XYZ file of C-alpha atoms in Angstrom:
600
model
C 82.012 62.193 107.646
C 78.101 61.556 108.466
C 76.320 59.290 107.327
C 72.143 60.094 106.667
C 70.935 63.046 104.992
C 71.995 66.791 106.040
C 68.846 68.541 107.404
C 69.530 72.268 109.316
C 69.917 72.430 111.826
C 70.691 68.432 112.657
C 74.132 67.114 114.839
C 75.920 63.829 113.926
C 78.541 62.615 116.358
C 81.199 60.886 115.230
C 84.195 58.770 117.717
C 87.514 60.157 117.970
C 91.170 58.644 116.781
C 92.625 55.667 118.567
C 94.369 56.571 121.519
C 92.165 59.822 121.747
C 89.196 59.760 124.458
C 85.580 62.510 123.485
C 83.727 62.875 120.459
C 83.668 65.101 117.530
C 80.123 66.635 117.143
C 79.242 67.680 113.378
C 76.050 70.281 112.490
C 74.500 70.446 109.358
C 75.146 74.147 107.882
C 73.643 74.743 103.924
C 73.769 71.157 103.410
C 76.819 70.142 104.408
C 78.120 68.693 107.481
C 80.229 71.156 109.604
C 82.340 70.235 112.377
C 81.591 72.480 115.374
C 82.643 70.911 118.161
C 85.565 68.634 119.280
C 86.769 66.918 122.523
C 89.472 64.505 121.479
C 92.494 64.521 124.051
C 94.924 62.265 124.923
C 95.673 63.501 127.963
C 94.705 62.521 131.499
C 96.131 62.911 134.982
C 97.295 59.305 135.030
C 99.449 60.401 131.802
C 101.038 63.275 133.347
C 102.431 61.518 135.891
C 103.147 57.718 133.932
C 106.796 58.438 134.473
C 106.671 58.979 138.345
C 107.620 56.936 141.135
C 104.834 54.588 141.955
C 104.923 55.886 145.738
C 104.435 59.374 144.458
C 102.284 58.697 141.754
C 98.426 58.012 143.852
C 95.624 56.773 142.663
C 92.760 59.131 141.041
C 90.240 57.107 140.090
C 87.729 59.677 141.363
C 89.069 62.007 139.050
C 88.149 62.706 135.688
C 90.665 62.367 133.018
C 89.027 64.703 130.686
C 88.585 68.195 131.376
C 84.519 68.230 129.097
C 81.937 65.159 127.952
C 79.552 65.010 125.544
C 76.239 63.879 126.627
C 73.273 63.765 124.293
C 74.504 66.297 121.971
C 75.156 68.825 125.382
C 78.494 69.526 126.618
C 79.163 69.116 130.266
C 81.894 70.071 132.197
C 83.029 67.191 134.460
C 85.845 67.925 137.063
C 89.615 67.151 136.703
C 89.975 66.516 140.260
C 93.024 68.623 141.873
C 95.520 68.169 139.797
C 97.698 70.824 141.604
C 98.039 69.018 144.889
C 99.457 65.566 142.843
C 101.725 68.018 141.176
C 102.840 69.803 144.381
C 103.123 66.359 145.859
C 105.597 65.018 142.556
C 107.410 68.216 141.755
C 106.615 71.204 143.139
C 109.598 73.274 143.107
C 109.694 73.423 139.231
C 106.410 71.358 137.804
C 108.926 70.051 135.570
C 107.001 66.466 136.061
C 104.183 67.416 133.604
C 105.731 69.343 131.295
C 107.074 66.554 128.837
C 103.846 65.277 128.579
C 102.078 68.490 127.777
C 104.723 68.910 125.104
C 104.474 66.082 123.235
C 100.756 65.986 122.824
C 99.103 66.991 119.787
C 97.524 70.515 119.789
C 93.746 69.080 118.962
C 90.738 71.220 120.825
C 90.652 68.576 123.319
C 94.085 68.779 124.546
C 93.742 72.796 123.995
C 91.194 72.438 126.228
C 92.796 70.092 129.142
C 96.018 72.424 129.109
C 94.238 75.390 129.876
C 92.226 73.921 132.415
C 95.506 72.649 133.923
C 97.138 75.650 134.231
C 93.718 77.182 135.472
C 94.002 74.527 138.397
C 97.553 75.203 139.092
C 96.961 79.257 139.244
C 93.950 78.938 141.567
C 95.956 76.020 143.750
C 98.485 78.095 143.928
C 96.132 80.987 145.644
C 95.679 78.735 148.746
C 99.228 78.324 149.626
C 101.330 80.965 151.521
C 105.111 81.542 152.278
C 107.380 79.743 149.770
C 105.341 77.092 148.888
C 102.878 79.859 147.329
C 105.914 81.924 145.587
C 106.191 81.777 141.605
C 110.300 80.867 140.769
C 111.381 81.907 137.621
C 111.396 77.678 136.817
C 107.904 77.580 137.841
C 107.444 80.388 135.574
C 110.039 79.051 132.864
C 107.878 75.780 132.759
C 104.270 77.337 132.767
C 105.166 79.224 130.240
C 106.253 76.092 128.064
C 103.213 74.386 128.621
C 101.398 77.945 127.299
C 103.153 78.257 124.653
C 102.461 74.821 123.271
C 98.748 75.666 122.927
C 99.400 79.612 121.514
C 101.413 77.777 118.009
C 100.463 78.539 114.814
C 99.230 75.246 114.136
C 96.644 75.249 117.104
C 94.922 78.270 116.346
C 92.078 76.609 113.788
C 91.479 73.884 116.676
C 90.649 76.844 119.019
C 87.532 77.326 117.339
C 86.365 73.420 118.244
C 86.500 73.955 122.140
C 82.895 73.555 123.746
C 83.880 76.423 126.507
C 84.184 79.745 124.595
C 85.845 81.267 127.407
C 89.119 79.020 127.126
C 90.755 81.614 125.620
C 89.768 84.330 128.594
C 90.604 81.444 130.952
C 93.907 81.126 129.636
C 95.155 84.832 129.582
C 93.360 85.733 133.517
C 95.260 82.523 134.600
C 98.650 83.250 133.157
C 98.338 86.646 134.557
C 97.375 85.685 137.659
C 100.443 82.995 138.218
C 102.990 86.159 136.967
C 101.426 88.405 140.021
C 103.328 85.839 142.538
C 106.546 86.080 140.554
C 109.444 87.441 142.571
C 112.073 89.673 139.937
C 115.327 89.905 141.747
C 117.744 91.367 139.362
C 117.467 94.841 137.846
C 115.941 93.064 134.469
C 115.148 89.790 133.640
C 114.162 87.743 130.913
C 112.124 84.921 132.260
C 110.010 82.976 129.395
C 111.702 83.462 126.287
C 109.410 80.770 123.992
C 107.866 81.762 120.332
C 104.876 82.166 121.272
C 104.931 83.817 125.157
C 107.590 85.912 126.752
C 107.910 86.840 130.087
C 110.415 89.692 130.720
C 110.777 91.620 134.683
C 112.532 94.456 136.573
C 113.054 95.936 139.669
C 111.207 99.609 139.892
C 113.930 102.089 141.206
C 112.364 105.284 143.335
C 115.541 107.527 142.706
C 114.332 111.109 142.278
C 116.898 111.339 139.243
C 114.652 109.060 136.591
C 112.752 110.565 134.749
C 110.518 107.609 134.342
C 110.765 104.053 134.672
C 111.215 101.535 131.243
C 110.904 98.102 130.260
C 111.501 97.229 126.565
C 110.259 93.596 125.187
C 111.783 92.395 122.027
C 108.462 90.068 120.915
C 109.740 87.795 118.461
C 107.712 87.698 115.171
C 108.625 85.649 111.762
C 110.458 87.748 110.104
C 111.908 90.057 112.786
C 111.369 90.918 116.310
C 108.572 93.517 117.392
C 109.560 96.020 120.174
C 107.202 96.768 123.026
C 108.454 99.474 125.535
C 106.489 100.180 129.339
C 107.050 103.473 130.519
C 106.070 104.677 134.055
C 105.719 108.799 133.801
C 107.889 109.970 136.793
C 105.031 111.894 138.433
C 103.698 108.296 138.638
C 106.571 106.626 139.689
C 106.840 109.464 142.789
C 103.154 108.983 143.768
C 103.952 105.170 143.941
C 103.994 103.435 147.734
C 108.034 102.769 148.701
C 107.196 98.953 148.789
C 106.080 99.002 145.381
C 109.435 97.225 143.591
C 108.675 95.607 140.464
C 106.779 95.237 137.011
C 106.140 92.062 135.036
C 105.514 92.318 131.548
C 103.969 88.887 129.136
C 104.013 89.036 125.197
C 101.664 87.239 123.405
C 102.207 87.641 119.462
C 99.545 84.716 118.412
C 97.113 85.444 121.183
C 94.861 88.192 119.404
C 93.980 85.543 117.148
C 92.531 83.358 119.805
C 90.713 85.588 122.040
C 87.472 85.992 121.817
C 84.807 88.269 123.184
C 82.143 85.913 124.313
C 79.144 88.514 125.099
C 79.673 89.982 121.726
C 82.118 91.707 120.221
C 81.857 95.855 121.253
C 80.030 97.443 118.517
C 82.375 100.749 118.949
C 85.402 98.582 117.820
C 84.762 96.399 114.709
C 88.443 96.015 113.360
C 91.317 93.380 113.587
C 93.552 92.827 116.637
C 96.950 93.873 115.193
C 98.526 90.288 116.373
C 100.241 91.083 119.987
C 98.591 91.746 123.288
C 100.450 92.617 126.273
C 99.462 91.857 130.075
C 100.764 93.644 132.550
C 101.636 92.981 136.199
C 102.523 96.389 137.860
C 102.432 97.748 141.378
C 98.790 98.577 142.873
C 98.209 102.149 143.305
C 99.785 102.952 139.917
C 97.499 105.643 137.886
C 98.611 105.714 134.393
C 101.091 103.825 132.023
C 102.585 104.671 128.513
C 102.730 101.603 126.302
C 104.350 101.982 122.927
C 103.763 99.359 120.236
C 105.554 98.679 117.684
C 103.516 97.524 114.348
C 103.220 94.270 113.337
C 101.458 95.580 109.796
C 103.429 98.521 109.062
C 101.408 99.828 106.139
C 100.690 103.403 105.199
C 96.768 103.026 105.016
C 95.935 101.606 108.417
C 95.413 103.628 111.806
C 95.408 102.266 115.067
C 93.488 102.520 118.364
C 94.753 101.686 122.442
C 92.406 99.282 123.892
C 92.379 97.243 127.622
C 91.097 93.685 127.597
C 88.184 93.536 130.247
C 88.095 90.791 132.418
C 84.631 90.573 133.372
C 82.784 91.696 130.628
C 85.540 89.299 128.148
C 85.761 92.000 125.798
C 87.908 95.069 124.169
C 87.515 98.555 126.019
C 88.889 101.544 124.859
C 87.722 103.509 127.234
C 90.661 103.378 129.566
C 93.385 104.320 126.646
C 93.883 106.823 124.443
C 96.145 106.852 121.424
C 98.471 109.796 121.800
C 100.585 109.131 118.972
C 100.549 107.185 115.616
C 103.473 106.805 113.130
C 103.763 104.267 110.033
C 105.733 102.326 112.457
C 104.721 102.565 115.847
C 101.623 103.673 118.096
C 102.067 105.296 121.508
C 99.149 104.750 124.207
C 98.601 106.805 127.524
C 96.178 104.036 129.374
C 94.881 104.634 133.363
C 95.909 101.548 135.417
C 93.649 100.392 138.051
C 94.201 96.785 138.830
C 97.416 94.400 139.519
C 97.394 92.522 136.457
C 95.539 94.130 132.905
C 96.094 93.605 129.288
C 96.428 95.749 126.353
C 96.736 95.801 122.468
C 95.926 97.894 119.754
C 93.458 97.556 117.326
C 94.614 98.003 113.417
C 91.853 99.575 110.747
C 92.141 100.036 106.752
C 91.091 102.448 104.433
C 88.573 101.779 102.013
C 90.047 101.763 99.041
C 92.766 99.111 100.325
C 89.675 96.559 100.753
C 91.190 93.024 100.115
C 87.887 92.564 97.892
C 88.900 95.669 95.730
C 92.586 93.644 94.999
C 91.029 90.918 94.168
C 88.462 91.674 91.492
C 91.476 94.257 90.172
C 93.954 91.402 89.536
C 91.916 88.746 88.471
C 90.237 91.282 86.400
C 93.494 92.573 84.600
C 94.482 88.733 83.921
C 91.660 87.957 82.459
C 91.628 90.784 80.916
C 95.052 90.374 79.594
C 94.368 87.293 77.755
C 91.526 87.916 76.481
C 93.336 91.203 74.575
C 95.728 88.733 73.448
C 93.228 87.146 72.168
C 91.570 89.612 70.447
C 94.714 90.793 68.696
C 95.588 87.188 67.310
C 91.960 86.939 65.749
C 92.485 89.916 64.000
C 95.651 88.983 62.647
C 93.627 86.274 61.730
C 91.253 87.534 59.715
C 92.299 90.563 58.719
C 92.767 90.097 55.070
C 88.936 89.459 54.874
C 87.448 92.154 56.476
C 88.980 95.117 55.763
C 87.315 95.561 52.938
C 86.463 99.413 52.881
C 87.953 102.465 54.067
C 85.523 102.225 56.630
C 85.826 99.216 57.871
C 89.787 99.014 57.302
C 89.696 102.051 59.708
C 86.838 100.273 62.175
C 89.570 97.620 62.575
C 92.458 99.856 63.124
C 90.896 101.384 65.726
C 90.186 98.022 67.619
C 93.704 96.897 67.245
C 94.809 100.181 69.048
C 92.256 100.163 71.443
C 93.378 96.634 72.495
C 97.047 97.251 72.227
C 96.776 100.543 74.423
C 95.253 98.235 77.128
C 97.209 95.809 76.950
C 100.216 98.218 77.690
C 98.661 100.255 80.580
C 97.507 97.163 82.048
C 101.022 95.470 82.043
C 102.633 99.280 83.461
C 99.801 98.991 85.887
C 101.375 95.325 86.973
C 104.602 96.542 86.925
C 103.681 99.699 89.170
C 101.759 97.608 92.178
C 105.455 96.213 92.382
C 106.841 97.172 95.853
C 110.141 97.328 94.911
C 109.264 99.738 91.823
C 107.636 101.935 94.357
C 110.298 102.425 96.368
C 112.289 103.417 93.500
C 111.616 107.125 92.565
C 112.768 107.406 89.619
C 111.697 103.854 88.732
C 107.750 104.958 89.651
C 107.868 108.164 87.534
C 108.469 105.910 84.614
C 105.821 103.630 85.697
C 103.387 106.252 86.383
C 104.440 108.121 83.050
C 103.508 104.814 80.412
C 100.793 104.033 82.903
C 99.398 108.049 81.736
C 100.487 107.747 78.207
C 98.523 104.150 77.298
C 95.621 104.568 79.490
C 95.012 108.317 77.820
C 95.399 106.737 74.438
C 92.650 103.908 74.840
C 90.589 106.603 75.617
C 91.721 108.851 72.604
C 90.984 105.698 70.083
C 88.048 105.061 71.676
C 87.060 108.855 70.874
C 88.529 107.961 67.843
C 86.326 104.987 67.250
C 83.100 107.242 68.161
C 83.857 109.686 65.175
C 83.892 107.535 63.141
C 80.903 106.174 64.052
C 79.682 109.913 63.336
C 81.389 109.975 59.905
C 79.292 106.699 59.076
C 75.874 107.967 59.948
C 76.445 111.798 58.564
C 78.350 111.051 55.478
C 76.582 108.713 53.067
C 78.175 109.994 49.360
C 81.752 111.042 50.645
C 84.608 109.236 51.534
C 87.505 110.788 52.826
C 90.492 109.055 51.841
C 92.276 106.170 53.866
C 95.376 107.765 54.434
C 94.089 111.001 55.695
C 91.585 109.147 58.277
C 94.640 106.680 59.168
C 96.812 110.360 60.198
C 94.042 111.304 61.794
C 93.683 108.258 63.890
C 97.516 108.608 65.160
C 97.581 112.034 65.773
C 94.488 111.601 68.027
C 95.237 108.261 69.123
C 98.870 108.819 70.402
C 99.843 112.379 69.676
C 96.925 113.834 71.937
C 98.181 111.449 74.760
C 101.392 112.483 74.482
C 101.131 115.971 74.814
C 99.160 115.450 77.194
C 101.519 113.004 79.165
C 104.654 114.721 78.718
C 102.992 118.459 80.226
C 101.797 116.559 83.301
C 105.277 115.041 83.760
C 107.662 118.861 83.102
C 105.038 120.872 85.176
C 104.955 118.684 88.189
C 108.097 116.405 88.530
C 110.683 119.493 89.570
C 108.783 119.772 92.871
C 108.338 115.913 92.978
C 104.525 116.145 93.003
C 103.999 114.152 90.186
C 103.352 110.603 91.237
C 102.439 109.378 94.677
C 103.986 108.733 98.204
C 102.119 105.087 98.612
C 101.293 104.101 94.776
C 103.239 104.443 91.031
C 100.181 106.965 89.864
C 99.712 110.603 89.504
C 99.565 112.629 92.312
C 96.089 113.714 93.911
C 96.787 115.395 97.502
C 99.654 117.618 96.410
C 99.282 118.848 92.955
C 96.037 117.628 91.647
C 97.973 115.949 88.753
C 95.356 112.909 88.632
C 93.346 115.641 86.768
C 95.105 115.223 83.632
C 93.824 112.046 83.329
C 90.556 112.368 84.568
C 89.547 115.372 82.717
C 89.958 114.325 79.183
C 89.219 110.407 79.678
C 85.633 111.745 81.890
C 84.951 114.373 78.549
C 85.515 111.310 76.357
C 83.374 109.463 78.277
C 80.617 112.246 78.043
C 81.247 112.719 74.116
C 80.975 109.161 73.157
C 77.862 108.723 75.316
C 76.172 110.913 72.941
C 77.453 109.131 70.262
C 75.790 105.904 71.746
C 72.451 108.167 71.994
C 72.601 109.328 68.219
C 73.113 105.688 67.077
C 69.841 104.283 69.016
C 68.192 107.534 67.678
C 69.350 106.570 63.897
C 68.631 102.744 64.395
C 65.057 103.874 65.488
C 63.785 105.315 62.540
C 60.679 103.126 61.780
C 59.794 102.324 58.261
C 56.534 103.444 56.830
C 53.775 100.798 57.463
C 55.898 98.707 59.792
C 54.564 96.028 62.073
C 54.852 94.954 65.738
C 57.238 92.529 64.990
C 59.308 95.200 62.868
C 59.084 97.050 66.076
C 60.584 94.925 68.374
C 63.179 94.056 65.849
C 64.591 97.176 66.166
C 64.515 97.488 69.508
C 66.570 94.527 69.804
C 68.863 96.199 67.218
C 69.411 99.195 69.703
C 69.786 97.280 72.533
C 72.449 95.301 70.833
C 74.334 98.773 69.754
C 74.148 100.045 73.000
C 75.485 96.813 74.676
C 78.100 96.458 72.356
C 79.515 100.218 71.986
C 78.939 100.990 76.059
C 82.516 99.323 76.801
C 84.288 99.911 73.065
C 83.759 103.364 74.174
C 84.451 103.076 77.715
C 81.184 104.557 78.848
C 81.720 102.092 81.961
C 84.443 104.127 83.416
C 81.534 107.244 83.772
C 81.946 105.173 87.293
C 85.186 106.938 87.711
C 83.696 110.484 88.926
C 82.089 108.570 91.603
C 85.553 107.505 92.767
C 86.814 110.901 92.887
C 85.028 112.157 95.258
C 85.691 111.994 99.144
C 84.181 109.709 101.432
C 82.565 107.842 98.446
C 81.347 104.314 99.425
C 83.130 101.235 99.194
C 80.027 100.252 96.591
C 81.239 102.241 93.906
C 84.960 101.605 94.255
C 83.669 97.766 93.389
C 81.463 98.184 90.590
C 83.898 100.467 89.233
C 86.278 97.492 89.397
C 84.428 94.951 88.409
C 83.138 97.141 84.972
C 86.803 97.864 84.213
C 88.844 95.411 85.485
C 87.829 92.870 83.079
């Protein structure tokens, strides 16, 4: 997009589209060129009002039609003029005049950026009128919020990220907020703005002595389904509330947590994900405390949730004015003071550990690659396994790696089929799962134990041979047998009370019966068993012959380091990582490089 070399921290401007006015500024970032900063609009004032009368429509040539510049690389703010006294000259019982045009512009950062500075200019202009000039109708509100909602899509949320004034965002939520406090509700509820991406919903507050409380519900519509939002006024509140106090405004935003950003730095205290909707609020003054009660956009298991206020002035979260009283899988309840006219709320979503993003990813690309490559494995063998199965000993070395390879292979595809949500749901479904998932992953460990004797036998027993059907029983019965016991004692002890597998995963159970213990156990004593083995071979391969050289010297050291690189995973000394796992409030380090050493 620029032409000349990159060099940090250098800026290369570059013109916009045809029929688009600003620049786009580019920064060079690690070599390449990053775009950082974009002013193309095709708006103006003079396009707002093309389709006016000509009498209506005056002249503004001493008014900007962009809402920023670029100037040397700086960006400067230049002045709109007032748009809100040409619109309350052209239509000001509706603004319907300007909405059209908003509309049917493209969502770039320069347009993002001219729509929120109109509606800033139309919420401020509107502060200097009085009487029913200065009143919010639900069609002013109806077409506000249209012209909102065209910059809160989906598709304009990357070009948010382009706009010179990082408080756009801010802008746009205090000036929507302010515009909702003139709004008159006249019926007992009302749904005002009822667009994708903003709703506006009102009621009248009723003072009977009867209510126990006062209650607003918002349907927010999501994609899939529509997320309920419920305002509840405690009715010690609602008594303590002046008699002229009659109504409360509430304004959805699903998209908006996305947008907003906290422009002084983000507060240390809260360093997790806005859970998608935020929630302004336009209530009577005087009112003390509210209960809000969200209902989760992410309703998974492994998250928790805190109640936090968005502060105006300082342009970030606070959670000091809410507290979380309650929190279900499916919805959180927040008891928040109220101090102001207009203040917004949302709550913040964080994850467990061990459901880091990171952690799924290494795991599945990891057991795919892993997959093939025991495919692999198996049709090399078949390959050429007429040629080197020679001796007992090696006829047996070879049996053992087949195993090994087909027992992963299994417990890798039962560990697929378990992440399955629908198999989870199933109960009887995930005790199969679970049950395979036990049975294979005990028996790689059992051949690899397997593998390590007779490693053992090799190095003890020079003269002797024990005969190849007797090791080849031997090899079963501890290969599969051992498992199986194993597996099917897990399954009869704990199933009956149903505290075998899981409530969120198809695997044994931890919290309940401590069943994830029958795996550990013997695969972690395997683990420890075979690691000697690895010892006792670098011990054997060190023996040094008499007389031998430097050279013979390093020679074998390369030898043991080759043994040891090659038996650490055939005997799955990696997953010694495992008993790091196990323990609580182990770091998110180990959970990774236990992944990343097993996965693949």
């Amino acid at each position: 997009k620029c032409n000349g070399s990159c060099i940090s921290p250098s800026n290369c401007n570059q013109s916009c589209d045809s029929n688009f006015h600003g620049e786009i500024v580019f920064t060079c970032n690690q070599n390449k060129w990053q775009k950082t900063i974009e002013t193309c609009t095709s708006l103006s004032v003079d396009i707002l009002f093309q389709d006016m009368n000509p009498a209506t429509s005056l002249s503004v040539a001493s008014s900007s039609v962009f809402p920023m510049n670029i100037v040397s690389g700086t960006v400067v703010p230049v002045r709109t003029g007032n748009i809100f006294q040409r619109i309350h000259r052209s239509c000001p019982k509706d603004y319907v005049c300007i909405v059209d045009a908003v509309k049917s512009s493209e969502v770039t950062s320069g347009n993002i950026a001219f729509i929120v500075e109109l509606l800033k200019n139309i919420s401020a202009g509107l502060q200097t009128y009085k009487g029913i000039h200065g009143d919010v109708t639900h069609e002013k509100m109806k077409n506000y919020g249209k012209m909102a909602n065209h910059i809160l899509s989906k598709t304009a949320i990357s070009n948010w990220t382009f706009i010179p004034n990082k408080n756009a965002s801010s802008d746009l939520l205090e000036s929507v907020n302010s515009f909702a406090k003139r709004l008159q509700i006249h019926g007992e509820s009302e749904n005002i703005v009822d667009e994708l991406f903003i709703q506006t919903k009102g009621a009248r507050i009723s003072h009977s002595t009867s209510e126990n409380s006062f209650n607003l519900s918002m349907p927010v519509h999501n994609d899939k389904e529509d997320v309920l939002v419920m305002i509840e006024i405690p009715r010690q509140a609602l008594r303590e509330l002046p008699s002229n106090a009659s109504q409360a405004i509430g304004i959805a935003f699903p998209t908006l947590g996305a947008i907003l950003k906290e422009v002084h730095g983000p507060n240390t205290n809260l360093s997790k994900p806005i859970n998608g909707l935020i929630l302004s609020l336009v209530l009577p003054e005087g009112l003390k405390e509210i209960i809000l009660t969200f209902e989760k956009i992410n309703k998974s298991q492994s998250t928790s949730s805190q109640c936090v206020r968005w502060h105006s002035e300082k342009r970030q979260w606070d959670e000091s004015p809410c507290k979380t009283v309650w929190d279900s899988t499916g919805r959180v309840n927040c008891l928040c003071n109220y101090s102001r006219a207009a203040m917004s709320f949302s709550i913040l979503m964080s994850s467990k550990p061990v459901r880091d993003k990171v952690l799924n990813y290494i795991t599945f690309i990891g057991l795919s690659v892993s997959i093939f490559s025991l495919v692999l494995c198996l049709v090399i063998e078949a390959v050429v396994w007429s040629r080197v199965v020679i001796t007992e000993i090696s006829y047996m070395r070879h049996v053992c790696i087949v195993n090994i390879a087909v027992s992963l292979l299994t417990a890798n595809v039962w560990f697929i089929i378990g992440s399955n949500a629908n198999v989870q749901e199933d109960h009887k479904w995930c005790v199969a799962v679970t049950f395979f998932s036990h049975f294979f992953f005990l028996s790689l460990f059992f051949w690899m134990l397997f593998k390590a004797l007779l490693i053992v036998y090799g190095i003890l027993v020079v003269f002797q041979r024990m005969m190849k059907s007797r090791m080849m029983a031997i090899g079963f019965i501890v290969g599969y047998g051992c498992p199986l016991v194993i597996a099917v004692i897990t399954v009869t002890v704990t199933e009956p009370g149903e505290g075998y597998t899981r409530k969120d995963a198809c695997w044994l159970n931890w919290n309940q019966t401590k069943a994830l213990f029958a795996f550990a156990i013997p695969a972690l004593a395997i683990v420890a068993v075979n690691f000697l083995v690895v010892l006792a071979v670098a011990v054997n391969t060190q023996r040094p012959l008499i007389g031998s050289s430097k050279s013979q010297d390093m020679a074998i050291v390369i030898r043991i380091s080759k043994n040891v690189a090659i038996l650490t995973p055939l005997l799955g000394l990696t997953w010694g990582f495992g008993l790091a796992t196990l323990l609580e409030g182990t770091h998110l380090v180990f959970h990774v490089i236990f992944a990343l050493l097993n996965a693949f």
